[in-house]
PDB file of C-alpha atoms in Angstrom:
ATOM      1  CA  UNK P   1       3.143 -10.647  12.338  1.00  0.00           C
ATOM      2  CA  UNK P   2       0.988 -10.140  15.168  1.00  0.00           C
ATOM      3  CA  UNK P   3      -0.055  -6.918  16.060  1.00  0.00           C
ATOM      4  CA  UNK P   4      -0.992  -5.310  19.564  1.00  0.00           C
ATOM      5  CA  UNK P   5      -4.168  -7.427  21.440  1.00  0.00           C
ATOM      6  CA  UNK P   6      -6.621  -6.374  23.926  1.00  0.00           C
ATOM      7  CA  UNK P   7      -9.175  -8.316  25.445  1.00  0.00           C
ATOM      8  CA  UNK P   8     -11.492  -8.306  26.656  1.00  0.00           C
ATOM      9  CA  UNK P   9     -13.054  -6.546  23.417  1.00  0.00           C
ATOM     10  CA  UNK P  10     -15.820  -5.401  25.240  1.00  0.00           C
ATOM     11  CA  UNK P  11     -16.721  -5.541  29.005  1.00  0.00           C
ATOM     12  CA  UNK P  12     -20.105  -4.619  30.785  1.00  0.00           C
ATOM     13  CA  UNK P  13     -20.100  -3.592  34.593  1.00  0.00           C
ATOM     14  CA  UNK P  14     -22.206  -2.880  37.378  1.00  0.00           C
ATOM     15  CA  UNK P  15     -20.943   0.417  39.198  1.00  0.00           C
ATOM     16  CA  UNK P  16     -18.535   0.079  41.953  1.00  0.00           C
ATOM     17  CA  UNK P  17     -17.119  -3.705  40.551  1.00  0.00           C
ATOM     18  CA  UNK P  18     -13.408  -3.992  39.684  1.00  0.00           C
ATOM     19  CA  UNK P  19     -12.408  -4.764  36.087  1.00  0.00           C
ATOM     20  CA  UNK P  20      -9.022  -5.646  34.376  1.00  0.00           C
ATOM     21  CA  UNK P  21      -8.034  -5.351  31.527  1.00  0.00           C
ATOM     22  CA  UNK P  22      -5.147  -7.050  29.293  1.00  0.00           C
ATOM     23  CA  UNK P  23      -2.986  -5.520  26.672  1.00  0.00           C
ATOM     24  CA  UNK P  24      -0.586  -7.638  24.580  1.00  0.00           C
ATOM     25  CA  UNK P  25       2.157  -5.665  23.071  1.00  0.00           C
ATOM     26  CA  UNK P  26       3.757  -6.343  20.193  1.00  0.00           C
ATOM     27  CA  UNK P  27       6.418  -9.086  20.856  1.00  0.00           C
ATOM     28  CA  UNK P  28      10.210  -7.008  21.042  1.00  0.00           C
ATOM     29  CA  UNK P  29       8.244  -3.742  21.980  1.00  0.00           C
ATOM     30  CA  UNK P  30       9.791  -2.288  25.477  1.00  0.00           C
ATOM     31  CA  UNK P  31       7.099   0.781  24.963  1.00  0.00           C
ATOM     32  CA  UNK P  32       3.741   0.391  26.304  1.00  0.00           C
ATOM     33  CA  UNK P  33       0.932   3.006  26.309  1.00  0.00           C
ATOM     34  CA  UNK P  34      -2.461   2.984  28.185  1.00  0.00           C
ATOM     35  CA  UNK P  35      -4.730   5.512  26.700  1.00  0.00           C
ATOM     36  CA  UNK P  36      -8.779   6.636  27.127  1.00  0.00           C
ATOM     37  CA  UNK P  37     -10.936   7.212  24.396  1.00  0.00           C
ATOM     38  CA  UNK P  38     -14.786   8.605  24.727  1.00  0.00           C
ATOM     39  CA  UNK P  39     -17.357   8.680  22.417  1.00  0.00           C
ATOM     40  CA  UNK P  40     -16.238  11.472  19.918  1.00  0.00           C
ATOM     41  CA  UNK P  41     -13.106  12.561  21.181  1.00  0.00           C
ATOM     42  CA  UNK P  42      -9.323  11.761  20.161  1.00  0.00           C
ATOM     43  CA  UNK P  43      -7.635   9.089  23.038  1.00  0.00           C
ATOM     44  CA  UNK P  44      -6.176  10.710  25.933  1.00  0.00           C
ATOM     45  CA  UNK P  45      -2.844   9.780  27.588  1.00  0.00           C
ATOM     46  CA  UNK P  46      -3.055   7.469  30.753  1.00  0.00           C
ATOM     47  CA  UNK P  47      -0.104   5.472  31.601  1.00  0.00           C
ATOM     48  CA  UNK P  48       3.448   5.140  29.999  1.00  0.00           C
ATOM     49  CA  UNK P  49       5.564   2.217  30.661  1.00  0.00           C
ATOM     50  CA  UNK P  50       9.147   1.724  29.616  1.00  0.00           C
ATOM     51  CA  UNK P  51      10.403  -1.832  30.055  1.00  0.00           C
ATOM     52  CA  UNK P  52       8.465  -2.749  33.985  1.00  0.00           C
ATOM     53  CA  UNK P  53       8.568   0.188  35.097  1.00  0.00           C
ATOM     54  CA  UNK P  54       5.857   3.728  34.808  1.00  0.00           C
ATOM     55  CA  UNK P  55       7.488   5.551  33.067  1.00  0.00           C
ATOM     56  CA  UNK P  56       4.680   7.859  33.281  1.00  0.00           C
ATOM     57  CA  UNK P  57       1.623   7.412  34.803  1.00  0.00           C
ATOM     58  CA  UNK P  58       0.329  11.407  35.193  1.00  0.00           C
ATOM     59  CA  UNK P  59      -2.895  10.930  32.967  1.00  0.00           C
ATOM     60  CA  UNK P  60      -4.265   8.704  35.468  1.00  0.00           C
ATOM     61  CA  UNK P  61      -7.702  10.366  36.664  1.00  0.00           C
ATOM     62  CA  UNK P  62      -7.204   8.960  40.161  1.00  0.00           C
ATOM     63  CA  UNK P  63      -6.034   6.820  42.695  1.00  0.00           C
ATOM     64  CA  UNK P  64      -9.144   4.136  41.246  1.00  0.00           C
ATOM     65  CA  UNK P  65      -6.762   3.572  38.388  1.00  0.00           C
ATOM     66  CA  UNK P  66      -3.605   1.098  38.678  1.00  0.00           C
ATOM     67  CA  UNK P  67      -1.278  -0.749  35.916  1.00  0.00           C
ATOM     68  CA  UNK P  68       1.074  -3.081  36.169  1.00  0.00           C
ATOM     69  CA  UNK P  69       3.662  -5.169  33.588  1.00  0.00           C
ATOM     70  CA  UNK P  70       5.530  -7.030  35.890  1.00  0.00           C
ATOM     71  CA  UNK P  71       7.416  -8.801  33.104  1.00  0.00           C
ATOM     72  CA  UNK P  72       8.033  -5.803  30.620  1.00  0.00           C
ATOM     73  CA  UNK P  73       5.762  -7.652  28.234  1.00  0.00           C
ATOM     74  CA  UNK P  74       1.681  -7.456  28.914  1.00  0.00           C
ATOM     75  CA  UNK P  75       0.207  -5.553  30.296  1.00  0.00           C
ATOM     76  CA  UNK P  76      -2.667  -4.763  32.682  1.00  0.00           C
ATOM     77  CA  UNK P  77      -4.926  -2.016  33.176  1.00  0.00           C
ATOM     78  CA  UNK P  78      -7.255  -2.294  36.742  1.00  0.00           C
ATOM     79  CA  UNK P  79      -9.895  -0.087  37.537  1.00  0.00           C
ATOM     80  CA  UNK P  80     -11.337  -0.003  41.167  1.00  0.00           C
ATOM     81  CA  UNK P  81     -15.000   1.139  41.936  1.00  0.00           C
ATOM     82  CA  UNK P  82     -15.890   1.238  38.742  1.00  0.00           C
ATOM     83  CA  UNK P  83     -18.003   4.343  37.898  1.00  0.00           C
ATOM     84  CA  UNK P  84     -19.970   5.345  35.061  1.00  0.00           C
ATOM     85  CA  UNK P  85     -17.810   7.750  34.206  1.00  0.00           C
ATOM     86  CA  UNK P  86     -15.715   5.458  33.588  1.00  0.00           C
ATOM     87  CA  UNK P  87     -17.135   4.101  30.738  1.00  0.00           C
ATOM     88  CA  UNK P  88     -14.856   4.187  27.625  1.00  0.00           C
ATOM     89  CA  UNK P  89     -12.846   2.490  25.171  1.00  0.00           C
ATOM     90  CA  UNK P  90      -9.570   1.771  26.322  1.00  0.00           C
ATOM     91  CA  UNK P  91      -6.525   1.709  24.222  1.00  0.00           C
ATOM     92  CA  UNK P  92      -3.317   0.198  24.199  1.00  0.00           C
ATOM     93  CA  UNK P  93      -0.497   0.808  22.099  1.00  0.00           C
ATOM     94  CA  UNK P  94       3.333  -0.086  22.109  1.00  0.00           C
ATOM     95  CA  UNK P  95       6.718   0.809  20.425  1.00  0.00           C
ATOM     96  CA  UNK P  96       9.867  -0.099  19.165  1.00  0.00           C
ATOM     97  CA  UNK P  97      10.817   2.276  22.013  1.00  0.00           C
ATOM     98  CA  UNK P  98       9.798   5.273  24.364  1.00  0.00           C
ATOM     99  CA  UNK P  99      11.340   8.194  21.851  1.00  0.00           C
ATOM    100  CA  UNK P 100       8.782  10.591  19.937  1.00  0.00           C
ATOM    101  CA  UNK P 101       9.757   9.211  16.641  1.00  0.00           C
ATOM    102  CA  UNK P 102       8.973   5.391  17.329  1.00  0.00           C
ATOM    103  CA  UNK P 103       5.627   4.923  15.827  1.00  0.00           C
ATOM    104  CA  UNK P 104       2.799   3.667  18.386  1.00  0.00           C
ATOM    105  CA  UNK P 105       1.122   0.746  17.694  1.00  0.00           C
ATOM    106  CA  UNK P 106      -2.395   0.814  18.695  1.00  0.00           C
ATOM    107  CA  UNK P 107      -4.798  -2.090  19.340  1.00  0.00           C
ATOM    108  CA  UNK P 108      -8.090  -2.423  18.906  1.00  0.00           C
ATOM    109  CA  UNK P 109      -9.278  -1.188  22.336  1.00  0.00           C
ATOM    110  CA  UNK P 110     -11.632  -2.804  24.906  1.00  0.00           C
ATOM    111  CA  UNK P 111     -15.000  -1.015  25.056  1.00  0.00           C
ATOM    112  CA  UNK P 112     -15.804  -0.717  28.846  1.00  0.00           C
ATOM    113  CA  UNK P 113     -19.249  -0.055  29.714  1.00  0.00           C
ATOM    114  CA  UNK P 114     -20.156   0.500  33.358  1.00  0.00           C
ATOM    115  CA  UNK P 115     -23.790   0.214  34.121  1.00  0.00           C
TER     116      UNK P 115
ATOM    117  CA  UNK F   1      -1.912  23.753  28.246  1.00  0.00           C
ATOM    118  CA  UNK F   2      -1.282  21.563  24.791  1.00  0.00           C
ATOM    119  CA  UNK F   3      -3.806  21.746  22.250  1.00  0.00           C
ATOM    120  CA  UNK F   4      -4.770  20.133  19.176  1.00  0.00           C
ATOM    121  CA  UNK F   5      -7.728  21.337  17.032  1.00  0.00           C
ATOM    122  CA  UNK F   6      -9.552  19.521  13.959  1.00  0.00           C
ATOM    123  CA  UNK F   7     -11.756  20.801  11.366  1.00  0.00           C
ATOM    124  CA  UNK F   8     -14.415  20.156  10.246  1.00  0.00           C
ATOM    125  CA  UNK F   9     -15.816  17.892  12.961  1.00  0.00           C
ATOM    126  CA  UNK F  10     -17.143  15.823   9.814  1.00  0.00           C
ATOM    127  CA  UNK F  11     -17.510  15.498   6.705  1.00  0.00           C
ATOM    128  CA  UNK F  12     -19.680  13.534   3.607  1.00  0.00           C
ATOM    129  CA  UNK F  13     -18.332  13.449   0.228  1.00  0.00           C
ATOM    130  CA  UNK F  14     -18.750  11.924  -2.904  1.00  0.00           C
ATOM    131  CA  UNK F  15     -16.560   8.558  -3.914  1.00  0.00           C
ATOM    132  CA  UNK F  16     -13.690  10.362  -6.189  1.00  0.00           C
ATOM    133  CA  UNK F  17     -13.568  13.498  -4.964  1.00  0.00           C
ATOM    134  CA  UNK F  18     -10.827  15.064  -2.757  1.00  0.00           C
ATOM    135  CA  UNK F  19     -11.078  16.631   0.472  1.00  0.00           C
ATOM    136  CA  UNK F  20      -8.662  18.471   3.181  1.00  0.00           C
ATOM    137  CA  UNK F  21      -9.147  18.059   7.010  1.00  0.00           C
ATOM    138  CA  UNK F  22      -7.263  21.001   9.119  1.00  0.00           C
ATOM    139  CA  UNK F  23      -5.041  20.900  12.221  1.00  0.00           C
ATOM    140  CA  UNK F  24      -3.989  23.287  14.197  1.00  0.00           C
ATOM    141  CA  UNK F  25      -1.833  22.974  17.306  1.00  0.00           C
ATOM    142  CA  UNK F  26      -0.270  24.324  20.560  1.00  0.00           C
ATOM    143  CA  UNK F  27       2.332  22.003  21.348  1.00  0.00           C
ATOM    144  CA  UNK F  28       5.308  22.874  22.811  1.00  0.00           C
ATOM    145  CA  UNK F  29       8.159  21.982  22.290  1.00  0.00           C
ATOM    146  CA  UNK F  30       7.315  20.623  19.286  1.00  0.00           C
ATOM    147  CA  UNK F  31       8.530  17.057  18.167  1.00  0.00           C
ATOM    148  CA  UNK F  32       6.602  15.873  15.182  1.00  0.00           C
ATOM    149  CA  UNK F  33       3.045  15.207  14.272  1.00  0.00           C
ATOM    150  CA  UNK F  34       1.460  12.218  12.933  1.00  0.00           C
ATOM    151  CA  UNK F  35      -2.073  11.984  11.354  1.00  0.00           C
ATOM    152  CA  UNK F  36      -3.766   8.644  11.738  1.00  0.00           C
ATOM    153  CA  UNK F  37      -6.736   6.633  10.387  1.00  0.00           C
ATOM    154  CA  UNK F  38      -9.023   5.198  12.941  1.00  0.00           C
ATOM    155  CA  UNK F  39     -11.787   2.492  11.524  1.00  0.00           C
ATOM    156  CA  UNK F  40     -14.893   2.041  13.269  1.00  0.00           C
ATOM    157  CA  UNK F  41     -14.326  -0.360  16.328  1.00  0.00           C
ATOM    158  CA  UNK F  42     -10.600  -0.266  15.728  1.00  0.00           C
ATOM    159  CA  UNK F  43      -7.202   1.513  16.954  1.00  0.00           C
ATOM    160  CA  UNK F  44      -5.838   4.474  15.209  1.00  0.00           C
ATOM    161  CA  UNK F  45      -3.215   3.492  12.172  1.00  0.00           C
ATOM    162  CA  UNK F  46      -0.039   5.755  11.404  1.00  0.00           C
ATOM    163  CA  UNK F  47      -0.543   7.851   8.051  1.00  0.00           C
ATOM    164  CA  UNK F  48       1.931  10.062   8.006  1.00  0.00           C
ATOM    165  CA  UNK F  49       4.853  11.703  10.570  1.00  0.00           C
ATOM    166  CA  UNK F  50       6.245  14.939   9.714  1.00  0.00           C
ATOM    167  CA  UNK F  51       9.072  17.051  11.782  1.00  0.00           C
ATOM    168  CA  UNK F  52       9.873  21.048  12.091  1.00  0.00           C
ATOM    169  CA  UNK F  53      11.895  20.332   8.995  1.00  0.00           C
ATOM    170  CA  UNK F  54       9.340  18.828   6.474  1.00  0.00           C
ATOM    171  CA  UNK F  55       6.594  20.593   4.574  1.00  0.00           C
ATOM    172  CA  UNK F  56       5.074  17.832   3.215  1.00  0.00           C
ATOM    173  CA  UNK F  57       4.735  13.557   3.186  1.00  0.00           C
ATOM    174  CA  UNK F  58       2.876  11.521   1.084  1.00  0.00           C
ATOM    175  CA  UNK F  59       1.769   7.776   1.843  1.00  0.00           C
ATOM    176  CA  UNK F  60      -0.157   7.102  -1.730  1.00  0.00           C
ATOM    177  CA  UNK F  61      -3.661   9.152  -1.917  1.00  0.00           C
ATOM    178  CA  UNK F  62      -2.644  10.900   1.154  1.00  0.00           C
ATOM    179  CA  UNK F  63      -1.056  13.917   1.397  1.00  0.00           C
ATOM    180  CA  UNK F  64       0.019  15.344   4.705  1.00  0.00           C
ATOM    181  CA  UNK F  65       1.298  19.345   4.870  1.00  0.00           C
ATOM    182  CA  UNK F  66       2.694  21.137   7.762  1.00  0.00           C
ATOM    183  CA  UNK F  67       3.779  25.175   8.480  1.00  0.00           C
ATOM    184  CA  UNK F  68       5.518  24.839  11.867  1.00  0.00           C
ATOM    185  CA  UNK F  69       5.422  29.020  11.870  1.00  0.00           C
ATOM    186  CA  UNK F  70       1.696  29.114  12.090  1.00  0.00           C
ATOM    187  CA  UNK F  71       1.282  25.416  13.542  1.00  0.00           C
ATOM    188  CA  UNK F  72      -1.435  24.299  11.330  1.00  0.00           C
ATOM    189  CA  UNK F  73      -1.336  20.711   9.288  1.00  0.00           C
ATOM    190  CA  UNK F  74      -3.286  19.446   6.472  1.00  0.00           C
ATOM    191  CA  UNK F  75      -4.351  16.008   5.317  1.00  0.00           C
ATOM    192  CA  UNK F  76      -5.042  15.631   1.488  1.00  0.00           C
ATOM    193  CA  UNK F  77      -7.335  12.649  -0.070  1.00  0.00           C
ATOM    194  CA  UNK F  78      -7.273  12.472  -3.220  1.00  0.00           C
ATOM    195  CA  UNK F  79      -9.668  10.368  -5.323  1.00  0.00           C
ATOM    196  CA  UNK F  80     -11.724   9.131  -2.258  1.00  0.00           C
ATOM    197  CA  UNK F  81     -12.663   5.614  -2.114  1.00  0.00           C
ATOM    198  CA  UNK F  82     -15.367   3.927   0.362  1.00  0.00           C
ATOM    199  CA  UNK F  83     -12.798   2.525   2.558  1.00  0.00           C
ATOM    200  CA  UNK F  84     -11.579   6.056   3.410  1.00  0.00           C
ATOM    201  CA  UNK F  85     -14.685   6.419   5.560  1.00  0.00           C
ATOM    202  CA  UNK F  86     -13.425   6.885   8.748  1.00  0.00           C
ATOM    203  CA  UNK F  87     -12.215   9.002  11.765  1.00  0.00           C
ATOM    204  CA  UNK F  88      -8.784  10.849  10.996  1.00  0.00           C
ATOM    205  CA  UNK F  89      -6.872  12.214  13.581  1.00  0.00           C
ATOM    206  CA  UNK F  90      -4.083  14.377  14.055  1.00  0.00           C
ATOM    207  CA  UNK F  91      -1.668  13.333  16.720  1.00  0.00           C
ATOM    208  CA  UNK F  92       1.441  16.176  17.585  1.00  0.00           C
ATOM    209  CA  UNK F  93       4.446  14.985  20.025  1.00  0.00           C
ATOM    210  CA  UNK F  94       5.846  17.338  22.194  1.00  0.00           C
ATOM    211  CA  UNK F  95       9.873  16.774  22.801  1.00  0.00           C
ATOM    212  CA  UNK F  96      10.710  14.435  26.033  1.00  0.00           C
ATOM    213  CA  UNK F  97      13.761  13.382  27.042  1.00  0.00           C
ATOM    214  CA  UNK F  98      12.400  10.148  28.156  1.00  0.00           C
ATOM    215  CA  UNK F  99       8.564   9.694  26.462  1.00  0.00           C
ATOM    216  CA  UNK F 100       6.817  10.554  23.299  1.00  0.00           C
ATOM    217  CA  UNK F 101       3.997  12.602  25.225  1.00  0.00           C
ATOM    218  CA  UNK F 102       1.727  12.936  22.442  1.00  0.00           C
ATOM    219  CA  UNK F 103      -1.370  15.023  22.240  1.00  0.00           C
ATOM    220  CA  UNK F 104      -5.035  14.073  19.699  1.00  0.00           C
ATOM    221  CA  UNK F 105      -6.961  15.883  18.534  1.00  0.00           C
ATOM    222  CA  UNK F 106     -10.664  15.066  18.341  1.00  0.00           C
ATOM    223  CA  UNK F 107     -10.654  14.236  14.965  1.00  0.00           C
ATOM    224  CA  UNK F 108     -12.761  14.656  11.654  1.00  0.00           C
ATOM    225  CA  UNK F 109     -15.081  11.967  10.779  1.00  0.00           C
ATOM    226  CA  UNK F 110     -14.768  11.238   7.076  1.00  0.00           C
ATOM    227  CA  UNK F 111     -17.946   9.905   4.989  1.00  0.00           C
ATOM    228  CA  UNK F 112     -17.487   8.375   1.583  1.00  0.00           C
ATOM    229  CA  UNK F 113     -20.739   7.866  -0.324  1.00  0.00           C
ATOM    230  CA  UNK F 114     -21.627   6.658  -3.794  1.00  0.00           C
TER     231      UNK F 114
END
């Protein structure tokens, strides 16, 4: 079956644009995750959804960082004034559901690169 | 704060040999932890999940190994093969009542080589 999807797979910015991007959970899923991952570094916790609603959103940086999933199924990720800090690859994964023994399903990422 | 520490950073080895990458962890309350597999260019894969209660999994030439006294885990290859090149991680979930927070570590990077 189909696994998680992220797209764009990689996405080049000026600083100070806004950028989306889309996760596709597993179909069934109710658990999405939003993570960051730099160069060299294990992914770090953004955003938590359960179902439509944040569950969790305390590992957003700041205020420049915003996710919906209005229908409980995709998701999206938006990033205002873009900085180059910002640059990353951005993960998504989903599970089964939110407990810490339902494996997380990770995608491939989207590489964001902000010039 | 919640910690999770790799060792070595990286690591080249011949095709057939073994090798062990290290955890160790501050993460509390503890839930489980997970080592995954992370390709180049792709999203980290599941390995292995172990809880407080389980020394030891195995998920064919790897061999995960946990002592929740001294919180330190250890990942096992055995026989390395090309396609073990890669980025291993170890992942430990702290308990939530409503979210599996979970915590990376920085992972090894793994080199196969004829």
């Amino acid at each position: 079956g189909a696994g998680v999807s992220q797209t764009p797979s990689n996405k080049v910015t000026e600083k100070g644009k806004y950028v989306e991007l889309r996760c596709d959970p597993i179909s069934g899923h109710t658990a999405l995750y939003w993570y960051r991952q730099s160069l060299g570094q294990g992914p770090e916790f953004l955003i938590y959804f359960q179902g439509t609603g944040a569950a969790d959103d305390s590992g957003l940086p700041n205020d420049r960082f915003f996710a919906v999933r209005p229908e409980g199924s995709v998701s999206t990720l938006k990033i205002q004034r873009t900085e180059r800090g910002d640059s990353a690859v951005y993960l998504c994964a989903s599970s089964f559901g939110g407990g810490s023994y339902n494996e997380q399903f990770f995608g491939p990422g989207t590489r964001l690169t902000v010039l | 704060k919640n910690q999770v520490e790799q060792s070595p950073q990286s690591l080249i080895i011949l095709e057939g040999k073994n090798c062990t990458l290290q955890c160790n962890y501050t993460v509390s309350p503890f839930s489980n932890l997970r080592w995954y597999k992370q390709d180049t260019g792709r999203g980290p894969v599941s390995l292995t999940i172990m809880t407080f209660s389980e020394n030891t999994k195995s998920n064919g030439r790897y061999t995960a190994t946990l002592d929740a006294d001294t919180k330190q885990s250890s990942l096992h290859i055995t026989a390395s093969q090309l396609s073990d090149s890669a980025s291993y991680i170890c992942v430990v979930s702290a308990q939530s009542g409503t979210a599996s927070k979970l915590t990376f570590g920085t992972g090894t990077r793994l080199q196969v080589t004829l």
